[in-house]
Amino acid sequence: MNYGVYQNVRDAAWRCLLDAGITELPVSVTKIARHFDVNIIKNSVHDWLKPSQSGISFQAEDGTWVVVYDDSDSIGRKRFTIAHELGHILLGHPLREGERHTRVFNKDRPEVEKEADMFAARILSPACVLWALDLHTPEEIAERCQISYTAAQARADRMALLYSRQMFLTSPIERQVFQAFKPWIEQQKSRPE
Ligand SMILES: [Zn+2]
């Protein structure tokens, strides 16, 4: 499979959601992984992670992408870990030779870690969808997006800024994402409280 299909983090998350056919919350990270032929493996199967790691991704000899995640983490954390690793893969972050004849991402690059986190937050909690559902608090965002409270808090801060500036649907790609989610959003709005 090719990697680095997306270059720009800002548009990458939207493109990823569109390409993988994601139309509702919580966003299915396994559906995205399947779309891009990425194998998702629980760490409890092989115990490949070092104690300090919550997830890794690498390219096997045959070119297959593999993500290993710590399945003992909370659901919100597990989802963020997988989304973060998908970010490294889809943003085409630089690789170096690793163990077991694989290539792994260079961990000495704080900016790529930041990019992968941004990508993860944006695919798991797309701003235009939160806006359409009028979600503001970390509690609401954590529940609807199935992310950790910490991740939801950061997203809520970002959303507060976007709400104050009414910065939604300004990009054509974001408008496409909104259209893809629209039937599901309408369903949510007509649901009795
Ligand atoms: Zn990373």
mmCIF file of C-alpha atoms and ligand atoms in Angstrom:
data_model
loop_
_atom_site.group_PDB
_atom_site.id
_atom_site.type_symbol
_atom_site.label_atom_id
_atom_site.label_comp_id
_atom_site.label_asym_id
_atom_site.label_seq_id
_atom_site.Cartn_x
_atom_site.Cartn_y
_atom_site.Cartn_z
ATOM 1 C CA MET A 1 0.000 0.000 0.000
ATOM 2 C CA ASN A 2 1.153 3.533 -0.629
ATOM 3 C CA TYR A 3 1.630 5.828 2.309
ATOM 4 C CA GLY A 4 1.910 9.541 2.764
ATOM 5 C CA VAL A 5 -1.231 9.963 0.708
ATOM 6 C CA TYR A 6 -1.931 13.219 2.470
ATOM 7 C CA GLN A 7 0.540 16.044 2.914
ATOM 8 C CA ASN A 8 -1.261 18.805 4.726
ATOM 9 C CA VAL A 9 -2.484 18.046 8.254
ATOM 10 C CA ARG A 10 -5.291 20.577 8.033
ATOM 11 C CA ASP A 11 -6.910 18.858 5.056
ATOM 12 C CA ALA A 12 -5.644 15.341 5.769
ATOM 13 C CA ALA A 13 -8.162 14.518 8.480
ATOM 14 C CA TRP A 14 -11.107 15.622 6.339
ATOM 15 C CA ARG A 15 -9.813 13.704 3.303
ATOM 16 C CA CYS A 16 -9.281 10.613 5.426
ATOM 17 C CA LEU A 17 -12.883 10.701 6.715
ATOM 18 C CA LEU A 18 -14.235 11.190 3.186
ATOM 19 C CA ASP A 19 -12.070 8.494 1.603
ATOM 20 C CA ALA A 20 -12.922 5.933 4.296
ATOM 21 C CA GLY A 21 -16.643 6.712 4.019
ATOM 22 C CA ILE A 22 -17.081 7.850 7.627
ATOM 23 C CA THR A 23 -20.531 9.363 8.189
ATOM 24 C CA GLU A 24 -21.205 9.195 11.928
ATOM 25 C CA LEU A 25 -19.845 9.511 15.452
ATOM 26 C CA PRO A 26 -18.134 7.812 17.121
ATOM 27 C CA VAL A 27 -15.743 7.595 14.184
ATOM 28 C CA SER A 28 -14.749 3.976 13.546
ATOM 29 C CA VAL A 29 -10.948 3.789 13.554
ATOM 30 C CA THR A 30 -11.123 0.137 12.476
ATOM 31 C CA LYS A 31 -13.152 1.106 9.389
ATOM 32 C CA ILE A 32 -10.499 3.686 8.484
ATOM 33 C CA ALA A 33 -7.708 1.148 9.027
ATOM 34 C CA ARG A 34 -9.513 -1.398 6.839
ATOM 35 C CA HIS A 35 -9.966 1.176 4.084
ATOM 36 C CA PHE A 36 -6.214 1.836 3.996
ATOM 37 C CA ASP A 37 -5.200 -1.839 4.447
ATOM 38 C CA VAL A 38 -3.566 -1.180 7.795
ATOM 39 C CA ASN A 39 -3.472 -4.129 10.213
ATOM 40 C CA ILE A 40 -4.467 -3.262 13.755
ATOM 41 C CA ILE A 41 -3.008 -5.603 16.374
ATOM 42 C CA LYS A 42 -3.575 -5.741 20.123
ATOM 43 C CA ASN A 43 -0.361 -5.632 22.093
ATOM 44 C CA SER A 44 -1.593 -8.452 24.344
ATOM 45 C CA VAL A 45 -1.146 -10.814 21.362
ATOM 46 C CA HIS A 46 2.623 -10.319 20.850
ATOM 47 C CA ASP A 47 3.767 -7.984 23.606
ATOM 48 C CA TRP A 48 5.724 -5.813 21.165
ATOM 49 C CA LEU A 49 5.397 -2.504 23.000
ATOM 50 C CA LYS A 50 7.994 -1.140 25.385
ATOM 51 C CA PRO A 51 6.594 -0.102 28.794
ATOM 52 C CA SER A 52 6.735 3.588 27.784
ATOM 53 C CA GLN A 53 4.762 3.036 24.548
ATOM 54 C CA SER A 54 0.994 3.127 24.056
ATOM 55 C CA GLY A 55 1.246 2.339 20.353
ATOM 56 C CA ILE A 56 3.645 1.829 17.452
ATOM 57 C CA SER A 57 3.304 1.486 13.720
ATOM 58 C CA PHE A 58 5.685 -0.033 11.231
ATOM 59 C CA GLN A 59 5.924 -1.242 7.682
ATOM 60 C CA ALA A 60 6.597 -4.955 7.376
ATOM 61 C CA GLU A 61 8.926 -6.383 4.725
ATOM 62 C CA ASP A 62 6.033 -7.036 2.352
ATOM 63 C CA GLY A 63 5.005 -3.393 2.587
ATOM 64 C CA THR A 64 2.028 -4.026 4.868
ATOM 65 C CA TRP A 65 1.366 -1.388 7.520
ATOM 66 C CA VAL A 66 0.871 -2.592 11.067
ATOM 67 C CA VAL A 67 -0.354 -0.675 14.106
ATOM 68 C CA VAL A 68 0.149 -2.235 17.532
ATOM 69 C CA TYR A 69 -1.756 -0.635 20.407
ATOM 70 C CA ASP A 70 -1.947 -1.141 24.145
ATOM 71 C CA ASP A 71 -5.310 -2.861 24.538
ATOM 72 C CA SER A 72 -5.139 -2.540 28.332
ATOM 73 C CA ASP A 73 -5.781 1.233 27.980
ATOM 74 C CA SER A 74 -9.234 2.844 28.279
ATOM 75 C CA ILE A 75 -11.417 2.832 25.160
ATOM 76 C CA GLY A 76 -10.866 6.561 24.580
ATOM 77 C CA ARG A 77 -7.104 6.210 24.800
ATOM 78 C CA LYS A 78 -7.027 3.143 22.565
ATOM 79 C CA ARG A 79 -8.994 4.965 19.883
ATOM 80 C CA PHE A 80 -6.687 7.986 20.088
ATOM 81 C CA THR A 81 -3.563 5.789 19.899
ATOM 82 C CA ILE A 82 -4.799 4.051 16.737
ATOM 83 C CA ALA A 83 -5.847 7.384 15.168
ATOM 84 C CA HIS A 84 -2.434 8.888 16.059
ATOM 85 C CA GLU A 85 -0.575 5.984 14.393
ATOM 86 C CA LEU A 86 -2.834 6.212 11.319
ATOM 87 C CA GLY A 87 -1.803 9.876 11.230
ATOM 88 C CA HIS A 88 1.888 8.954 11.007
ATOM 89 C CA ILE A 89 1.135 6.528 8.177
ATOM 90 C CA LEU A 90 -1.222 8.695 6.152
ATOM 91 C CA LEU A 91 0.853 11.857 6.576
ATOM 92 C CA GLY A 92 3.901 9.947 5.311
ATOM 93 C CA HIS A 93 6.106 10.748 8.264
ATOM 94 C CA PRO A 94 9.764 9.792 7.804
ATOM 95 C CA LEU A 95 10.821 6.258 8.659
ATOM 96 C CA ARG A 96 14.079 4.722 9.798
ATOM 97 C CA GLU A 97 15.224 1.094 9.900
ATOM 98 C CA GLY A 98 13.785 -0.670 12.908
ATOM 99 C CA GLU A 99 13.925 -4.055 14.552
ATOM 100 C CA ARG A 100 12.532 -7.230 12.950
ATOM 101 C CA HIS A 101 13.333 -5.962 9.419
ATOM 102 C CA THR A 102 10.730 -3.280 9.675
ATOM 103 C CA ARG A 103 10.787 0.440 9.251
ATOM 104 C CA VAL A 104 9.504 2.491 12.131
ATOM 105 C CA PHE A 105 8.782 6.177 12.580
ATOM 106 C CA ASN A 106 11.571 8.342 13.834
ATOM 107 C CA LYS A 107 10.599 9.210 17.391
ATOM 108 C CA ASP A 108 13.144 12.018 17.737
ATOM 109 C CA ARG A 109 10.940 14.420 15.842
ATOM 110 C CA PRO A 110 8.567 16.248 18.190
ATOM 111 C CA GLU A 111 6.850 18.076 15.311
ATOM 112 C CA VAL A 112 5.678 14.843 13.690
ATOM 113 C CA GLU A 113 4.284 13.693 17.053
ATOM 114 C CA LYS A 114 2.347 16.953 17.286
ATOM 115 C CA GLU A 115 1.058 16.471 13.737
ATOM 116 C CA ALA A 116 -0.106 12.920 14.472
ATOM 117 C CA ASP A 117 -1.940 14.185 17.590
ATOM 118 C CA MET A 118 -3.601 16.951 15.593
ATOM 119 C CA PHE A 119 -4.637 14.453 12.945
ATOM 120 C CA ALA A 120 -6.090 12.110 15.588
ATOM 121 C CA ALA A 121 -8.092 14.868 17.291
ATOM 122 C CA ARG A 122 -9.459 16.055 13.978
ATOM 123 C CA ILE A 123 -10.604 12.663 12.694
ATOM 124 C CA LEU A 124 -12.113 11.597 16.039
ATOM 125 C CA SER A 125 -13.897 14.902 16.658
ATOM 126 C CA PRO A 126 -14.460 16.781 13.391
ATOM 127 C CA ALA A 127 -15.184 20.436 14.207
ATOM 128 C CA CYS A 128 -18.066 20.863 11.755
ATOM 129 C CA VAL A 129 -19.868 17.835 13.221
ATOM 130 C CA LEU A 130 -19.439 19.066 16.815
ATOM 131 C CA TRP A 131 -20.702 22.467 15.648
ATOM 132 C CA ALA A 132 -23.773 20.968 13.931
ATOM 133 C CA LEU A 133 -24.630 19.065 17.122
ATOM 134 C CA ASP A 134 -23.908 22.181 19.218
ATOM 135 C CA LEU A 135 -21.403 20.362 21.422
ATOM 136 C CA HIS A 136 -19.289 22.553 23.681
ATOM 137 C CA THR A 137 -18.230 20.880 26.918
ATOM 138 C CA PRO A 138 -15.458 18.289 27.320
ATOM 139 C CA GLU A 139 -18.069 15.918 28.825
ATOM 140 C CA GLU A 140 -20.308 16.100 25.743
ATOM 141 C CA ILE A 141 -17.384 15.796 23.345
ATOM 142 C CA ALA A 142 -15.830 12.864 25.237
ATOM 143 C CA GLU A 143 -19.135 10.992 25.248
ATOM 144 C CA ARG A 144 -20.192 11.572 21.630
ATOM 145 C CA CYS A 145 -16.710 11.077 20.147
ATOM 146 C CA GLN A 146 -15.550 8.319 22.536
ATOM 147 C CA ILE A 147 -12.307 10.046 23.387
ATOM 148 C CA SER A 148 -10.622 10.594 26.745
ATOM 149 C CA TYR A 149 -11.587 13.554 28.912
ATOM 150 C CA THR A 150 -8.109 15.039 28.401
ATOM 151 C CA ALA A 151 -8.388 14.853 24.615
ATOM 152 C CA ALA A 152 -11.953 16.209 24.796
ATOM 153 C CA GLN A 153 -10.797 19.104 26.973
ATOM 154 C CA ALA A 154 -8.229 20.133 24.363
ATOM 155 C CA ARG A 155 -10.865 19.827 21.657
ATOM 156 C CA ALA A 156 -13.363 21.882 23.679
ATOM 157 C CA ASP A 157 -10.770 24.676 24.006
ATOM 158 C CA ARG A 158 -10.201 24.609 20.254
ATOM 159 C CA MET A 159 -13.969 24.547 19.601
ATOM 160 C CA ALA A 160 -14.503 27.594 21.847
ATOM 161 C CA LEU A 161 -12.163 29.546 19.584
ATOM 162 C CA LEU A 162 -13.873 28.263 16.424
ATOM 163 C CA TYR A 163 -17.335 29.072 17.850
ATOM 164 C CA SER A 164 -16.265 32.609 18.770
ATOM 165 C CA ARG A 165 -14.990 33.184 15.243
ATOM 166 C CA GLN A 166 -17.702 31.094 13.539
ATOM 167 C CA MET A 167 -14.959 29.307 11.638
ATOM 168 C CA PHE A 168 -16.979 26.439 10.183
ATOM 169 C CA LEU A 169 -17.456 25.182 6.616
ATOM 170 C CA THR A 170 -14.964 27.707 5.277
ATOM 171 C CA SER A 171 -13.119 25.052 3.261
ATOM 172 C CA PRO A 172 -14.669 23.062 0.374
ATOM 173 C CA ILE A 173 -13.302 19.818 1.851
ATOM 174 C CA GLU A 174 -14.903 20.538 5.213
ATOM 175 C CA ARG A 175 -18.193 21.198 3.443
ATOM 176 C CA GLN A 176 -17.930 17.738 1.837
ATOM 177 C CA VAL A 177 -17.365 16.151 5.253
ATOM 178 C CA PHE A 178 -20.384 18.010 6.582
ATOM 179 C CA GLN A 179 -22.525 16.730 3.681
ATOM 180 C CA ALA A 180 -21.349 13.162 4.340
ATOM 181 C CA PHE A 181 -22.364 13.395 8.025
ATOM 182 C CA LYS A 182 -25.575 15.345 7.360
ATOM 183 C CA PRO A 183 -28.096 12.455 7.272
ATOM 184 C CA TRP A 184 -26.719 11.143 10.568
ATOM 185 C CA ILE A 185 -26.701 14.648 12.097
ATOM 186 C CA GLU A 186 -30.373 15.157 11.105
ATOM 187 C CA GLN A 187 -31.224 11.818 12.753
ATOM 188 C CA GLN A 188 -29.543 12.934 15.984
ATOM 189 C CA LYS A 189 -31.414 16.223 16.014
ATOM 190 C CA SER A 190 -34.809 14.574 15.576
ATOM 191 C CA ARG A 191 -34.078 12.095 18.368
ATOM 192 C CA PRO A 192 -36.052 12.780 21.542
ATOM 193 C CA GLU A 193 -33.827 14.059 24.377
HETATM 194 ZN ZN ZN B 1 3.688 9.054 17.360
#
